[in-house]
Amino acid sequence: MKVLIVYAHPESSSFNGAMKNLAVSVLTQKGHEVKVSDLNDMTFNASLTRNDFHKIRNTDYVNYVMELKNYYEKGELADDILREQEKLIWADFIIFQYPVWWFSVPAILKGWFDRVLATGFAWDFGKMYDTGLLSGKRGMLSVTTGGPENIYAPDAPHGWNMDQVLYPVNHGVLYFCGIQPLPPFVAYAVFQAGDDIRKQYLEDYKNHLLTLESTEPIKYYCLSDFDENMKLRSGKSHSTISS
Ligand code: FAD
């Protein structure tokens, strides 16, 4: 496989850094080609602004959804966006390695989503989910948390389980663009865990990486499962599909 690791952590000696390095080494040894986008090291610009459009005409108002598509099609998006899009075109598997920050992703990764997954490149009107423009690719979230596993539950203080916390990225970003997400790898409470558990996390992650090719993606609905009013067609049951 051609694997792109999009890595978002400001410290190279962090646990996330260790997980990223492990993935590079395990996947390379298995014969996969691996590229890394180390967003902090690249000082990746996290803000989508009109500066991302070359030669934009002087105008009071910019419609970002439409101009992303327009400038993507003209090949006139900012160079750093184009470089990341080329890596995505190259990859058939994308790993996102990051710490859960505020139930979400670090801002630099959110900015990568905002800028790189442009209309016309990653999705388009009517071209989303199984028909998204990046369909055919698979991906996986590899995350760390501060909270322990048992704090992530509907009847626990955090109120959501980890599948629910990761749903906006797994479904709302990856699958929206056509990338089929595999079940995530989660290392809980890595700071409190202690060295033995952290070593076990790395061992478990290694095994998780070694089975990527045979792992089934999370099962989500196809766009055609919904009728013209965006309602699930009869016979399609919520109970059989992840939410
Ligand atoms: P680090 O702190 O870098 O490392 C943890 C430990 O691992 C350290 O002791 C380090 O020495 C050790 N280590 C490093 N490399 C190795 C190795 N190779 N082998 C063994 N040990 C190693 N948590 C939540 O659960 N939910 C939230 O919503 C949330 N929001 C946050 C928002 C912000 C802004 C911040 C800063 C934190 C938040 N957290 C949250 C906590 C955050 O998720 C954790 O701090 C993070 O996941 C820890 O990962 P890390 O890579 O930064 O770990």
Tab-separated table of C-alpha atoms and ligand atoms in Angstrom:
chain	number	residue	atom	x	y	z
A	1	MET	CA	0.000	0.000	0.000
A	2	LYS	CA	0.955	3.627	-0.343
A	3	VAL	CA	0.409	5.048	3.126
A	4	LEU	CA	0.250	8.723	4.041
A	5	ILE	CA	0.547	9.514	7.769
A	6	VAL	CA	-0.859	12.921	8.643
A	7	TYR	CA	0.730	13.637	11.996
A	8	ALA	CA	-0.377	16.480	14.272
A	9	HIS	CA	1.620	16.939	17.460
A	10	PRO	CA	4.010	19.780	18.251
A	11	GLU	CA	6.531	17.585	20.128
A	12	SER	CA	8.589	14.977	18.290
A	13	SER	CA	9.324	13.118	21.554
A	14	SER	CA	5.636	12.865	22.477
A	15	PHE	CA	3.795	9.576	22.689
A	16	ASN	CA	2.081	10.524	19.437
A	17	GLY	CA	5.556	10.958	17.955
A	18	ALA	CA	6.459	7.456	19.147
A	19	MET	CA	3.298	6.060	17.529
A	20	LYS	CA	4.036	7.853	14.261
A	21	ASN	CA	7.642	6.564	14.221
A	22	LEU	CA	6.431	3.048	15.001
A	23	ALA	CA	3.947	3.170	12.116
A	24	VAL	CA	6.653	4.340	9.694
A	25	SER	CA	8.964	1.533	10.752
A	26	VAL	CA	6.358	-1.284	10.896
A	27	LEU	CA	4.718	-0.385	7.592
A	28	THR	CA	8.019	0.162	5.767
A	29	GLN	CA	9.343	-3.170	7.008
A	30	LYS	CA	6.162	-4.796	5.709
A	31	GLY	CA	6.966	-3.449	2.263
A	32	HIS	CA	4.547	-0.528	2.160
A	33	GLU	CA	5.584	2.880	0.850
A	34	VAL	CA	5.129	5.547	3.530
A	35	LYS	CA	5.036	9.344	3.408
A	36	VAL	CA	4.546	11.575	6.454
A	37	SER	CA	2.998	15.011	6.632
A	38	ASP	CA	4.338	16.310	9.952
A	39	LEU	CA	2.075	19.341	10.159
A	40	ASN	CA	3.845	21.133	13.016
A	41	ASP	CA	7.275	20.505	11.526
A	42	MET	CA	5.964	21.911	8.241
A	43	THR	CA	4.460	24.877	10.153
A	44	PHE	CA	1.362	24.091	8.137
A	45	ASN	CA	-0.910	27.102	7.859
A	46	ALA	CA	-4.146	26.181	9.647
A	47	SER	CA	-6.304	29.077	8.441
A	48	LEU	CA	-8.301	28.986	5.246
A	49	THR	CA	-8.327	32.573	3.961
A	50	ARG	CA	-8.512	34.334	0.602
A	51	ASN	CA	-4.681	34.161	0.490
A	52	ASP	CA	-5.187	30.497	-0.488
A	53	PHE	CA	-6.474	31.587	-3.892
A	54	HIS	CA	-3.817	32.837	-6.305
A	55	LYS	CA	-4.708	36.017	-8.158
A	56	ILE	CA	-8.079	36.358	-6.467
A	57	ARG	CA	-9.967	39.300	-7.881
A	58	ASN	CA	-10.599	42.248	-5.627
A	59	THR	CA	-13.988	41.519	-4.168
A	60	ASP	CA	-15.901	42.252	-0.998
A	61	TYR	CA	-17.116	38.708	-0.568
A	62	VAL	CA	-15.555	35.276	-1.037
A	63	ASN	CA	-17.684	32.127	-1.064
A	64	TYR	CA	-15.147	29.605	0.214
A	65	VAL	CA	-16.998	26.477	-0.883
A	66	MET	CA	-17.231	27.739	-4.469
A	67	GLU	CA	-13.791	29.361	-4.691
A	68	LEU	CA	-12.070	26.238	-3.352
A	69	LYS	CA	-13.612	24.361	-6.269
A	70	ASN	CA	-12.916	27.126	-8.779
A	71	TYR	CA	-9.247	27.549	-7.815
A	72	TYR	CA	-8.697	23.795	-7.442
A	73	GLU	CA	-9.929	23.298	-11.001
A	74	LYS	CA	-7.655	26.102	-12.240
A	75	GLY	CA	-4.709	24.594	-10.312
A	76	GLU	CA	-4.360	27.914	-8.506
A	77	LEU	CA	-4.754	26.979	-4.865
A	78	ALA	CA	-1.863	27.812	-2.508
A	79	ASP	CA	1.223	25.669	-3.118
A	80	ASP	CA	1.117	23.988	0.310
A	81	ILE	CA	-2.466	22.859	-0.376
A	82	LEU	CA	-1.493	21.466	-3.779
A	83	ARG	CA	1.432	19.545	-2.253
A	84	GLU	CA	-0.852	17.895	0.311
A	85	GLN	CA	-3.451	17.083	-2.350
A	86	GLU	CA	-0.741	15.392	-4.431
A	87	LYS	CA	0.182	13.218	-1.439
A	88	LEU	CA	-3.487	12.303	-0.986
A	89	ILE	CA	-3.832	11.374	-4.660
A	90	TRP	CA	-0.705	9.195	-4.286
A	91	ALA	CA	-1.908	7.430	-1.113
A	92	ASP	CA	-4.345	4.576	-0.934
A	93	PHE	CA	-4.322	4.490	2.874
A	94	ILE	CA	-4.217	7.520	5.178
A	95	ILE	CA	-3.453	7.402	8.913
A	96	PHE	CA	-4.272	10.426	11.041
A	97	GLN	CA	-2.102	10.429	14.167
A	98	TYR	CA	-3.106	12.990	16.810
A	99	PRO	CA	-4.036	13.588	20.455
A	100	VAL	CA	-7.721	14.200	21.209
A	101	TRP	CA	-7.895	17.883	22.080
A	102	TRP	CA	-11.231	19.281	23.266
A	103	PHE	CA	-13.088	16.185	22.005
A	104	SER	CA	-11.695	17.015	18.602
A	105	VAL	CA	-8.465	17.390	16.623
A	106	PRO	CA	-5.583	19.842	17.164
A	107	ALA	CA	-6.273	23.091	15.285
A	108	ILE	CA	-3.461	22.438	12.820
A	109	LEU	CA	-5.174	19.230	11.670
A	110	LYS	CA	-8.565	20.936	11.492
A	111	GLY	CA	-6.871	23.520	9.267
A	112	TRP	CA	-5.499	20.721	7.067
A	113	PHE	CA	-9.075	19.408	6.664
A	114	ASP	CA	-10.378	22.936	5.904
A	115	ARG	CA	-7.744	23.741	3.299
A	116	VAL	CA	-6.725	20.445	1.688
A	117	LEU	CA	-10.095	18.685	1.374
A	118	ALA	CA	-11.325	21.248	-1.110
A	119	THR	CA	-14.637	21.179	-2.944
A	120	GLY	CA	-14.032	19.620	-6.347
A	121	PHE	CA	-11.015	17.701	-5.014
A	122	ALA	CA	-12.320	15.682	-2.045
A	123	TRP	CA	-16.078	16.077	-2.431
A	124	ASP	CA	-18.613	17.913	-4.540
A	125	PHE	CA	-22.338	18.526	-4.611
A	126	GLY	CA	-23.937	15.080	-4.691
A	127	LYS	CA	-20.507	13.470	-4.483
A	128	MET	CA	-20.057	12.562	-0.873
A	129	TYR	CA	-19.885	9.523	1.408
A	130	ASP	CA	-19.587	6.387	-0.753
A	131	THR	CA	-19.584	8.628	-3.842
A	132	GLY	CA	-17.038	11.107	-2.392
A	133	LEU	CA	-14.193	12.061	-4.692
A	134	LEU	CA	-11.596	10.206	-2.588
A	135	SER	CA	-13.531	6.931	-2.729
A	136	GLY	CA	-11.361	3.868	-3.175
A	137	LYS	CA	-9.043	5.052	-0.410
A	138	ARG	CA	-9.128	3.771	3.152
A	139	GLY	CA	-8.017	5.460	6.348
A	140	MET	CA	-7.679	5.175	10.093
A	141	LEU	CA	-7.580	7.435	13.117
A	142	SER	CA	-4.817	6.693	15.606
A	143	VAL	CA	-5.382	8.820	18.691
A	144	THR	CA	-4.333	9.315	22.275
A	145	THR	CA	-6.398	10.721	25.120
A	146	GLY	CA	-5.877	12.227	28.534
A	147	GLY	CA	-9.040	10.605	29.903
A	148	PRO	CA	-9.237	6.908	30.799
A	149	GLU	CA	-11.463	4.584	28.784
A	150	ASN	CA	-14.179	4.377	31.452
A	151	ILE	CA	-14.767	8.142	31.466
A	152	TYR	CA	-15.911	7.837	27.824
A	153	ALA	CA	-19.418	6.362	28.093
A	154	PRO	CA	-23.012	7.650	27.946
A	155	ASP	CA	-23.352	7.094	31.708
A	156	ALA	CA	-19.885	8.439	32.587
A	157	PRO	CA	-18.703	12.055	33.003
A	158	HIS	CA	-17.690	12.556	29.342
A	159	GLY	CA	-21.151	11.390	28.186
A	160	TRP	CA	-20.004	9.916	24.854
A	161	ASN	CA	-18.107	6.777	24.038
A	162	MET	CA	-15.005	7.058	21.849
A	163	ASP	CA	-16.866	6.019	18.677
A	164	GLN	CA	-19.150	9.002	19.238
A	165	VAL	CA	-16.230	11.359	19.954
A	166	LEU	CA	-14.504	10.248	16.749
A	167	TYR	CA	-17.671	10.209	14.618
A	168	PRO	CA	-17.294	13.821	13.386
A	169	VAL	CA	-13.869	12.942	11.934
A	170	ASN	CA	-14.519	9.336	10.880
A	171	HIS	CA	-17.883	10.041	9.296
A	172	GLY	CA	-17.995	13.826	8.876
A	173	VAL	CA	-14.550	14.185	7.315
A	174	LEU	CA	-13.068	10.880	6.085
A	175	TYR	CA	-16.217	9.094	4.954
A	176	PHE	CA	-17.791	12.360	3.737
A	177	CYS	CA	-14.900	12.552	1.246
A	178	GLY	CA	-15.223	8.870	0.306
A	179	ILE	CA	-12.344	7.558	2.455
A	180	GLN	CA	-13.483	4.371	4.202
A	181	PRO	CA	-12.359	4.509	7.843
A	182	LEU	CA	-11.162	1.371	9.592
A	183	PRO	CA	-11.803	1.007	13.346
A	184	PRO	CA	-9.560	3.483	15.173
A	185	PHE	CA	-6.651	2.741	17.449
A	186	VAL	CA	-7.065	4.535	20.789
A	187	ALA	CA	-4.395	4.809	23.483
A	188	TYR	CA	-6.258	6.063	26.554
A	189	ALA	CA	-4.819	8.159	29.375
A	190	VAL	CA	-1.293	7.860	28.024
A	191	PHE	CA	0.164	10.308	30.506
A	192	GLN	CA	-1.203	8.563	33.632
A	193	ALA	CA	-0.898	5.067	32.225
A	194	GLY	CA	2.661	4.327	33.306
A	195	ASP	CA	5.479	2.908	31.270
A	196	ASP	CA	4.309	-0.715	31.161
A	197	ILE	CA	0.889	0.174	29.762
A	198	ARG	CA	2.425	2.623	27.293
A	199	LYS	CA	4.772	-0.122	26.071
A	200	GLN	CA	1.744	-2.411	25.722
A	201	TYR	CA	-0.064	0.301	23.702
A	202	LEU	CA	2.871	0.385	21.287
A	203	GLU	CA	2.871	-3.407	21.011
A	204	ASP	CA	-0.909	-3.411	20.421
A	205	TYR	CA	-0.551	-0.650	17.837
A	206	LYS	CA	2.115	-2.641	16.015
A	207	ASN	CA	-0.304	-5.600	15.780
A	208	HIS	CA	-3.115	-3.279	14.686
A	209	LEU	CA	-0.884	-1.964	11.882
A	210	LEU	CA	0.087	-5.458	10.766
A	211	THR	CA	-3.566	-6.378	10.135
A	212	LEU	CA	-4.653	-3.216	8.315
A	213	GLU	CA	-4.979	-4.879	4.935
A	214	SER	CA	-7.409	-7.525	6.230
A	215	THR	CA	-9.428	-5.241	8.551
A	216	GLU	CA	-12.983	-4.394	7.489
A	217	PRO	CA	-13.912	-0.689	7.397
A	218	ILE	CA	-16.571	0.704	9.727
A	219	LYS	CA	-19.953	0.027	8.140
A	220	TYR	CA	-21.729	3.248	7.181
A	221	TYR	CA	-24.705	3.910	4.935
A	222	CYS	CA	-24.408	4.595	1.214
A	223	LEU	CA	-25.979	7.755	-0.157
A	224	SER	CA	-28.417	5.582	-2.119
A	225	ASP	CA	-29.745	4.184	1.189
A	226	PHE	CA	-31.613	7.495	1.604
A	227	ASP	CA	-34.586	8.760	-0.385
A	228	GLU	CA	-35.003	12.205	-1.996
A	229	ASN	CA	-36.057	13.631	1.404
A	230	MET	CA	-32.808	12.335	2.966
A	231	LYS	CA	-34.768	9.730	4.922
A	232	LEU	CA	-33.487	6.210	5.322
A	233	ARG	CA	-35.302	3.929	2.882
A	234	SER	CA	-37.473	1.230	4.388
A	235	GLY	CA	-35.561	-1.960	5.013
A	236	LYS	CA	-32.431	-0.041	6.072
A	237	SER	CA	-32.102	-0.298	9.805
A	238	HIS	CA	-30.088	2.002	12.047
A	239	SER	CA	-29.387	-0.945	14.305
A	240	THR	CA	-27.220	-2.662	11.694
A	241	ILE	CA	-24.952	0.267	10.960
A	242	SER	CA	-22.502	2.294	13.097
A	243	SER	CA	-23.664	5.742	14.073
B	1	FAD	P1	2.874	12.918	25.965
B	1	FAD	O1	2.417	13.806	27.093
B	1	FAD	O2	3.859	13.423	25.003
B	1	FAD	O3	3.421	11.571	26.531
B	1	FAD	C1	2.755	10.835	27.546
B	1	FAD	C2	3.806	9.987	28.224
B	1	FAD	O4	4.353	9.063	27.296
B	1	FAD	C3	4.998	10.805	28.753
B	1	FAD	O5	5.264	10.392	30.050
B	1	FAD	C4	6.125	10.438	27.792
B	1	FAD	O6	7.384	10.505	28.414
B	1	FAD	C5	5.757	9.009	27.454
B	1	FAD	N1	6.375	8.500	26.237
B	1	FAD	C6	6.792	9.177	25.137
B	1	FAD	N2	7.336	8.337	24.236
B	1	FAD	C7	7.245	7.097	24.766
B	1	FAD	C8	7.625	5.792	24.322
B	1	FAD	N3	8.220	5.619	23.145
B	1	FAD	N4	7.370	4.739	25.120
B	1	FAD	C9	6.766	4.886	26.314
B	1	FAD	N5	6.409	6.089	26.813
B	1	FAD	C10	6.636	7.185	26.040
B	1	FAD	N6	-7.837	14.546	26.711
B	1	FAD	C11	-9.059	13.972	26.551
B	1	FAD	O7	-9.224	12.789	26.903
B	1	FAD	N7	-10.095	14.682	25.998
B	1	FAD	C12	-9.969	15.980	25.585
B	1	FAD	O8	-10.931	16.547	25.077
B	1	FAD	C13	-8.696	16.593	25.750
B	1	FAD	N8	-8.490	17.878	25.361
B	1	FAD	C14	-7.242	18.415	25.447
B	1	FAD	C15	-7.018	19.723	24.975
B	1	FAD	C16	-5.735	20.250	25.008
B	1	FAD	C17	-5.501	21.626	24.431
B	1	FAD	C18	-4.662	19.506	25.556
B	1	FAD	C19	-3.273	20.089	25.608
B	1	FAD	C20	-4.879	18.239	26.044
B	1	FAD	C21	-6.159	17.675	25.980
B	1	FAD	N9	-6.390	16.372	26.424
B	1	FAD	C22	-7.627	15.827	26.312
B	1	FAD	C23	-5.267	15.512	26.868
B	1	FAD	C24	-4.531	14.964	25.645
B	1	FAD	O9	-5.372	14.159	24.850
B	1	FAD	C25	-3.323	14.139	26.075
B	1	FAD	O10	-2.453	15.037	26.755
B	1	FAD	C26	-2.615	13.516	24.898
B	1	FAD	O11	-3.445	12.597	24.264
B	1	FAD	C27	-1.352	12.796	25.351
B	1	FAD	O12	-0.634	12.406	24.197
B	1	FAD	P2	0.837	13.009	23.959
B	1	FAD	O13	1.402	12.411	22.726
B	1	FAD	O14	0.761	14.502	24.028
B	1	FAD	O15	1.549	12.403	25.222
